[in-house]
Amino acid sequence: SIVFNIVETTARVSPNATYCIVTNPVNAVVPIAAQVLKKLGVYNKNKLLGVSMLDVVRANKFVNNERTPYPNQAAVPVVGGHSDITIVPLFSQLQGPAVSKSSERLNALAVRVQNAGTEVVKAKAGAGSATLSMAYAGATFALLVVDALTGKSNPVVYSYVDTDGTQPSSFLAIPLLLGTSGILKRYPIGRVSD
């Protein structure tokens, strides 16, 4: 209800606003925000972005920890959703030296990315969640969006959005090109391994 109230208030005050929804569950909150904006007659599918950057940050970190001699160079696309098994890291699109040719190892890494939030909660013995890494991911995403909206750059990001008919699902985390008017282009997901 907090997100509902924020979206509703923002829409009334600034009907052309760009929204970066980071509140969990992103898979549910983004479609709800879309409905609120539609009800108010100000929905712009190119200005509503669900922040799934934390999944990308985690996938990159886990892969980079295993890649030698080229650590910190992986850019793993992560599509799907932003919870558990809906998170799909696309190791098949990883550039440069492979982490492993073993499908077992890649599957284990995918499961680790999917369960990373639970892993953090367990490590903190239930006394918190991934606040610092979420803050980092949220800030990184927000700065990319600001750069795009101000015309500084046109970044490609992965975000949970209205797919505008480009995918079988109405909402999905997909690769996007951002610009001064929000989403300029929704890219195909690309090659997916088994």
PDB file of C-alpha atoms in Angstrom:
ATOM      1  CA  SER A   1       0.000   0.000   0.000  1.00  0.00           C
ATOM      2  CA  ILE A   2       2.982   2.344   0.501  1.00  0.00           C
ATOM      3  CA  VAL A   3       4.053   1.947  -3.136  1.00  0.00           C
ATOM      4  CA  PHE A   4       0.435   2.354  -4.267  1.00  0.00           C
ATOM      5  CA  ASN A   5       0.207   5.657  -2.359  1.00  0.00           C
ATOM      6  CA  ILE A   6       3.574   6.916  -3.641  1.00  0.00           C
ATOM      7  CA  VAL A   7       2.745   6.071  -7.263  1.00  0.00           C
ATOM      8  CA  GLU A   8      -0.721   7.618  -6.975  1.00  0.00           C
ATOM      9  CA  THR A   9       0.582  10.815  -5.382  1.00  0.00           C
ATOM     10  CA  THR A  10       3.486  11.146  -7.814  1.00  0.00           C
ATOM     11  CA  ALA A  11       1.167  10.595 -10.783  1.00  0.00           C
ATOM     12  CA  ARG A  12      -1.108  13.411  -9.626  1.00  0.00           C
ATOM     13  CA  VAL A  13       1.767  15.844  -9.029  1.00  0.00           C
ATOM     14  CA  SER A  14       4.070  14.809 -11.893  1.00  0.00           C
ATOM     15  CA  PRO A  15       2.118  12.820 -14.500  1.00  0.00           C
ATOM     16  CA  ASN A  16       5.192  12.493 -16.763  1.00  0.00           C
ATOM     17  CA  ALA A  17       7.444  11.024 -14.033  1.00  0.00           C
ATOM     18  CA  THR A  18       9.751   8.077 -14.590  1.00  0.00           C
ATOM     19  CA  TYR A  19       9.379   5.362 -11.950  1.00  0.00           C
ATOM     20  CA  CYS A  20      12.117   3.011 -10.751  1.00  0.00           C
ATOM     21  CA  ILE A  21      10.355   0.434  -8.550  1.00  0.00           C
ATOM     22  CA  VAL A  22      12.753  -1.304  -6.186  1.00  0.00           C
ATOM     23  CA  THR A  23      10.221  -2.519  -3.600  1.00  0.00           C
ATOM     24  CA  ASN A  24       9.772  -6.276  -3.375  1.00  0.00           C
ATOM     25  CA  PRO A  25       8.124  -8.232  -4.726  1.00  0.00           C
ATOM     26  CA  VAL A  26       9.079  -6.357  -7.915  1.00  0.00           C
ATOM     27  CA  ASN A  27       7.280  -9.029  -9.997  1.00  0.00           C
ATOM     28  CA  ALA A  28       3.977  -7.980  -8.366  1.00  0.00           C
ATOM     29  CA  VAL A  29       4.568  -4.318  -7.527  1.00  0.00           C
ATOM     30  CA  VAL A  30       5.442  -3.176 -11.071  1.00  0.00           C
ATOM     31  CA  PRO A  31       2.193  -4.522 -12.629  1.00  0.00           C
ATOM     32  CA  ILE A  32       0.222  -2.994  -9.730  1.00  0.00           C
ATOM     33  CA  ALA A  33       1.923   0.366 -10.326  1.00  0.00           C
ATOM     34  CA  ALA A  34       1.013   0.051 -14.018  1.00  0.00           C
ATOM     35  CA  GLN A  35      -2.647  -0.467 -13.097  1.00  0.00           C
ATOM     36  CA  VAL A  36      -2.631   2.557 -10.773  1.00  0.00           C
ATOM     37  CA  LEU A  37      -1.131   4.715 -13.517  1.00  0.00           C
ATOM     38  CA  LYS A  38      -3.640   3.382 -16.073  1.00  0.00           C
ATOM     39  CA  LYS A  39      -6.512   4.158 -13.711  1.00  0.00           C
ATOM     40  CA  LEU A  40      -5.249   7.743 -13.453  1.00  0.00           C
ATOM     41  CA  GLY A  41      -4.812   7.984 -17.235  1.00  0.00           C
ATOM     42  CA  VAL A  42      -1.050   8.672 -17.113  1.00  0.00           C
ATOM     43  CA  TYR A  43       0.469   5.260 -17.808  1.00  0.00           C
ATOM     44  CA  ASN A  44       3.570   5.369 -19.995  1.00  0.00           C
ATOM     45  CA  LYS A  45       4.995   1.877 -20.492  1.00  0.00           C
ATOM     46  CA  ASN A  46       8.368   3.448 -21.318  1.00  0.00           C
ATOM     47  CA  LYS A  47       8.680   5.181 -17.949  1.00  0.00           C
ATOM     48  CA  LEU A  48       7.919   2.362 -15.502  1.00  0.00           C
ATOM     49  CA  LEU A  49      11.016   0.335 -14.611  1.00  0.00           C
ATOM     50  CA  GLY A  50      11.328  -2.500 -12.107  1.00  0.00           C
ATOM     51  CA  VAL A  51      14.808  -2.578 -10.601  1.00  0.00           C
ATOM     52  CA  SER A  52      16.307  -6.051 -11.020  1.00  0.00           C
ATOM     53  CA  MET A  53      19.907  -4.796 -11.070  1.00  0.00           C
ATOM     54  CA  LEU A  54      20.738  -6.693  -7.868  1.00  0.00           C
ATOM     55  CA  ASP A  55      20.400  -9.979  -9.785  1.00  0.00           C
ATOM     56  CA  VAL A  56      22.867  -8.712 -12.405  1.00  0.00           C
ATOM     57  CA  VAL A  57      25.298  -7.537  -9.697  1.00  0.00           C
ATOM     58  CA  ARG A  58      25.138 -10.920  -7.970  1.00  0.00           C
ATOM     59  CA  ALA A  59      25.516 -12.935 -11.168  1.00  0.00           C
ATOM     60  CA  ASN A  60      28.525 -10.847 -12.190  1.00  0.00           C
ATOM     61  CA  LYS A  61      30.134 -11.206  -8.752  1.00  0.00           C
ATOM     62  CA  PHE A  62      29.645 -14.978  -8.582  1.00  0.00           C
ATOM     63  CA  VAL A  63      30.983 -15.488 -12.106  1.00  0.00           C
ATOM     64  CA  ASN A  64      33.912 -13.127 -11.616  1.00  0.00           C
ATOM     65  CA  ASN A  65      34.896 -14.981  -8.451  1.00  0.00           C
ATOM     66  CA  GLU A  66      35.419 -18.084 -10.590  1.00  0.00           C
ATOM     67  CA  ARG A  67      36.971 -16.591 -13.723  1.00  0.00           C
ATOM     68  CA  THR A  68      40.723 -16.494 -13.879  1.00  0.00           C
ATOM     69  CA  PRO A  69      42.852 -14.905 -15.116  1.00  0.00           C
ATOM     70  CA  TYR A  70      40.126 -12.378 -16.091  1.00  0.00           C
ATOM     71  CA  PRO A  71      38.275 -11.473 -12.876  1.00  0.00           C
ATOM     72  CA  ASN A  72      35.866  -8.513 -12.797  1.00  0.00           C
ATOM     73  CA  GLN A  73      35.187  -8.543 -16.525  1.00  0.00           C
ATOM     74  CA  ALA A  74      31.998 -10.593 -16.761  1.00  0.00           C
ATOM     75  CA  ALA A  75      28.717  -8.996 -17.735  1.00  0.00           C
ATOM     76  CA  VAL A  76      26.022 -11.609 -17.213  1.00  0.00           C
ATOM     77  CA  PRO A  77      22.603 -10.783 -18.671  1.00  0.00           C
ATOM     78  CA  VAL A  78      19.820 -11.635 -16.201  1.00  0.00           C
ATOM     79  CA  VAL A  79      16.246 -11.865 -17.471  1.00  0.00           C
ATOM     80  CA  GLY A  80      12.912 -13.157 -16.217  1.00  0.00           C
ATOM     81  CA  GLY A  81      11.736 -11.818 -12.893  1.00  0.00           C
ATOM     82  CA  HIS A  82      13.180 -10.694  -9.596  1.00  0.00           C
ATOM     83  CA  SER A  83      12.416 -13.556  -7.240  1.00  0.00           C
ATOM     84  CA  ASP A  84      13.695 -17.085  -6.835  1.00  0.00           C
ATOM     85  CA  ILE A  85      13.290 -19.276  -9.918  1.00  0.00           C
ATOM     86  CA  THR A  86      12.023 -16.375 -12.061  1.00  0.00           C
ATOM     87  CA  ILE A  87      15.605 -15.020 -12.058  1.00  0.00           C
ATOM     88  CA  VAL A  88      17.365 -16.394 -15.160  1.00  0.00           C
ATOM     89  CA  PRO A  89      21.067 -15.601 -15.572  1.00  0.00           C
ATOM     90  CA  LEU A  90      22.047 -16.133 -19.213  1.00  0.00           C
ATOM     91  CA  PHE A  91      25.511 -17.625 -18.881  1.00  0.00           C
ATOM     92  CA  SER A  92      25.169 -18.692 -22.530  1.00  0.00           C
ATOM     93  CA  GLN A  93      25.683 -15.023 -23.487  1.00  0.00           C
ATOM     94  CA  LEU A  94      28.761 -14.498 -21.322  1.00  0.00           C
ATOM     95  CA  GLN A  95      31.609 -12.940 -23.285  1.00  0.00           C
ATOM     96  CA  GLY A  96      35.254 -13.908 -22.822  1.00  0.00           C
ATOM     97  CA  PRO A  97      36.626 -16.992 -21.119  1.00  0.00           C
ATOM     98  CA  ALA A  98      33.993 -19.361 -19.804  1.00  0.00           C
ATOM     99  CA  VAL A  99      33.558 -20.032 -16.122  1.00  0.00           C
ATOM    100  CA  SER A 100      33.000 -23.679 -16.753  1.00  0.00           C
ATOM    101  CA  LYS A 101      31.973 -25.895 -19.600  1.00  0.00           C
ATOM    102  CA  SER A 102      30.088 -28.003 -17.088  1.00  0.00           C
ATOM    103  CA  SER A 103      26.329 -27.545 -17.212  1.00  0.00           C
ATOM    104  CA  GLU A 104      26.257 -28.771 -13.599  1.00  0.00           C
ATOM    105  CA  ARG A 105      28.514 -25.891 -12.503  1.00  0.00           C
ATOM    106  CA  LEU A 106      26.538 -23.311 -14.482  1.00  0.00           C
ATOM    107  CA  ASN A 107      23.275 -24.666 -13.060  1.00  0.00           C
ATOM    108  CA  ALA A 108      24.735 -24.397  -9.551  1.00  0.00           C
ATOM    109  CA  LEU A 109      25.714 -20.773 -10.220  1.00  0.00           C
ATOM    110  CA  ALA A 110      22.212 -20.031 -11.556  1.00  0.00           C
ATOM    111  CA  VAL A 111      20.644 -21.496  -8.408  1.00  0.00           C
ATOM    112  CA  ARG A 112      23.028 -19.447  -6.273  1.00  0.00           C
ATOM    113  CA  VAL A 113      21.946 -16.240  -8.054  1.00  0.00           C
ATOM    114  CA  GLN A 114      18.292 -17.232  -7.606  1.00  0.00           C
ATOM    115  CA  ASN A 115      18.743 -17.961  -3.890  1.00  0.00           C
ATOM    116  CA  ALA A 116      21.204 -15.194  -3.014  1.00  0.00           C
ATOM    117  CA  GLY A 117      18.624 -13.154  -1.091  1.00  0.00           C
ATOM    118  CA  THR A 118      17.774 -16.145   1.095  1.00  0.00           C
ATOM    119  CA  GLU A 119      21.496 -16.830   1.534  1.00  0.00           C
ATOM    120  CA  VAL A 120      21.998 -13.314   2.941  1.00  0.00           C
ATOM    121  CA  VAL A 121      19.013 -13.555   5.302  1.00  0.00           C
ATOM    122  CA  LYS A 122      20.335 -16.889   6.628  1.00  0.00           C
ATOM    123  CA  ALA A 123      23.849 -15.447   7.042  1.00  0.00           C
ATOM    124  CA  LYS A 124      22.352 -12.608   9.092  1.00  0.00           C
ATOM    125  CA  ALA A 125      20.369 -15.143  11.131  1.00  0.00           C
ATOM    126  CA  GLY A 126      17.102 -13.511  10.102  1.00  0.00           C
ATOM    127  CA  ALA A 127      18.179 -10.111  11.425  1.00  0.00           C
ATOM    128  CA  GLY A 128      18.167  -8.373   8.052  1.00  0.00           C
ATOM    129  CA  SER A 129      18.489  -8.647   4.327  1.00  0.00           C
ATOM    130  CA  ALA A 130      20.830  -7.485   1.584  1.00  0.00           C
ATOM    131  CA  THR A 131      20.449  -3.769   2.303  1.00  0.00           C
ATOM    132  CA  LEU A 132      23.941  -2.633   1.305  1.00  0.00           C
ATOM    133  CA  SER A 133      24.055  -4.603  -1.950  1.00  0.00           C
ATOM    134  CA  MET A 134      20.485  -3.521  -2.788  1.00  0.00           C
ATOM    135  CA  ALA A 135      21.435   0.107  -2.132  1.00  0.00           C
ATOM    136  CA  TYR A 136      24.427  -0.281  -4.451  1.00  0.00           C
ATOM    137  CA  ALA A 137      22.349  -1.938  -7.173  1.00  0.00           C
ATOM    138  CA  GLY A 138      19.514   0.584  -6.821  1.00  0.00           C
ATOM    139  CA  ALA A 139      21.872   3.557  -6.940  1.00  0.00           C
ATOM    140  CA  THR A 140      23.737   2.126  -9.937  1.00  0.00           C
ATOM    141  CA  PHE A 141      20.442   1.619 -11.783  1.00  0.00           C
ATOM    142  CA  ALA A 142      19.077   5.047 -10.830  1.00  0.00           C
ATOM    143  CA  LEU A 143      22.246   6.791 -12.023  1.00  0.00           C
ATOM    144  CA  LEU A 144      22.017   4.996 -15.384  1.00  0.00           C
ATOM    145  CA  VAL A 145      18.384   6.107 -15.705  1.00  0.00           C
ATOM    146  CA  VAL A 146      19.312   9.724 -14.824  1.00  0.00           C
ATOM    147  CA  ASP A 147      22.136   9.668 -17.386  1.00  0.00           C
ATOM    148  CA  ALA A 148      19.637   8.491 -20.001  1.00  0.00           C
ATOM    149  CA  LEU A 149      16.896  10.972 -19.093  1.00  0.00           C
ATOM    150  CA  THR A 150      19.349  13.887 -19.158  1.00  0.00           C
ATOM    151  CA  GLY A 151      20.832  12.828 -22.503  1.00  0.00           C
ATOM    152  CA  LYS A 152      24.258  12.051 -21.056  1.00  0.00           C
ATOM    153  CA  SER A 153      24.208   8.480 -22.378  1.00  0.00           C
ATOM    154  CA  ASN A 154      21.993   5.740 -23.769  1.00  0.00           C
ATOM    155  CA  PRO A 155      22.708   2.770 -21.498  1.00  0.00           C
ATOM    156  CA  VAL A 156      21.510  -0.760 -22.060  1.00  0.00           C
ATOM    157  CA  VAL A 157      20.051  -2.097 -18.803  1.00  0.00           C
ATOM    158  CA  TYR A 158      18.074  -5.124 -17.680  1.00  0.00           C
ATOM    159  CA  SER A 159      14.818  -4.172 -16.011  1.00  0.00           C
ATOM    160  CA  TYR A 160      11.437  -5.677 -15.129  1.00  0.00           C
ATOM    161  CA  VAL A 161       9.068  -3.856 -17.491  1.00  0.00           C
ATOM    162  CA  ASP A 162       5.941  -3.978 -19.597  1.00  0.00           C
ATOM    163  CA  THR A 163       7.245  -5.986 -22.544  1.00  0.00           C
ATOM    164  CA  ASP A 164       4.928  -4.168 -24.976  1.00  0.00           C
ATOM    165  CA  GLY A 165       4.149  -7.452 -26.723  1.00  0.00           C
ATOM    166  CA  THR A 166       7.800  -8.326 -27.411  1.00  0.00           C
ATOM    167  CA  GLN A 167       7.671 -11.379 -25.105  1.00  0.00           C
ATOM    168  CA  PRO A 168       5.043 -14.035 -24.264  1.00  0.00           C
ATOM    169  CA  SER A 169       4.678 -12.481 -20.783  1.00  0.00           C
ATOM    170  CA  SER A 170       3.227  -8.993 -20.221  1.00  0.00           C
ATOM    171  CA  PHE A 171       5.975  -8.117 -17.719  1.00  0.00           C
ATOM    172  CA  LEU A 172       9.507  -9.489 -17.678  1.00  0.00           C
ATOM    173  CA  ALA A 173      13.085  -8.410 -16.965  1.00  0.00           C
ATOM    174  CA  ILE A 174      14.562  -7.859 -20.419  1.00  0.00           C
ATOM    175  CA  PRO A 175      17.378  -5.844 -22.000  1.00  0.00           C
ATOM    176  CA  LEU A 176      16.428  -2.240 -22.768  1.00  0.00           C
ATOM    177  CA  LEU A 177      17.970   0.789 -24.397  1.00  0.00           C
ATOM    178  CA  LEU A 178      17.239   3.919 -22.348  1.00  0.00           C
ATOM    179  CA  GLY A 179      17.097   7.507 -23.536  1.00  0.00           C
ATOM    180  CA  THR A 180      15.621  10.913 -22.756  1.00  0.00           C
ATOM    181  CA  SER A 181      12.052   9.596 -23.023  1.00  0.00           C
ATOM    182  CA  GLY A 182      12.629   6.430 -20.969  1.00  0.00           C
ATOM    183  CA  ILE A 183      12.744   3.110 -22.798  1.00  0.00           C
ATOM    184  CA  LEU A 184      13.798   3.637 -26.413  1.00  0.00           C
ATOM    185  CA  LYS A 185      13.982  -0.026 -27.376  1.00  0.00           C
ATOM    186  CA  ARG A 186      13.145  -3.422 -25.939  1.00  0.00           C
ATOM    187  CA  TYR A 187      15.724  -5.943 -27.117  1.00  0.00           C
ATOM    188  CA  PRO A 188      15.156  -9.673 -27.603  1.00  0.00           C
ATOM    189  CA  ILE A 189      16.406 -11.885 -24.790  1.00  0.00           C
ATOM    190  CA  GLY A 190      18.824 -13.604 -27.145  1.00  0.00           C
ATOM    191  CA  ARG A 191      20.450 -17.016 -26.969  1.00  0.00           C
ATOM    192  CA  VAL A 192      19.388 -19.184 -24.040  1.00  0.00           C
ATOM    193  CA  SER A 193      21.112 -22.431 -23.078  1.00  0.00           C
ATOM    194  CA  ASP A 194      19.354 -25.549 -21.788  1.00  0.00           C
TER     195      ASP A 194
END
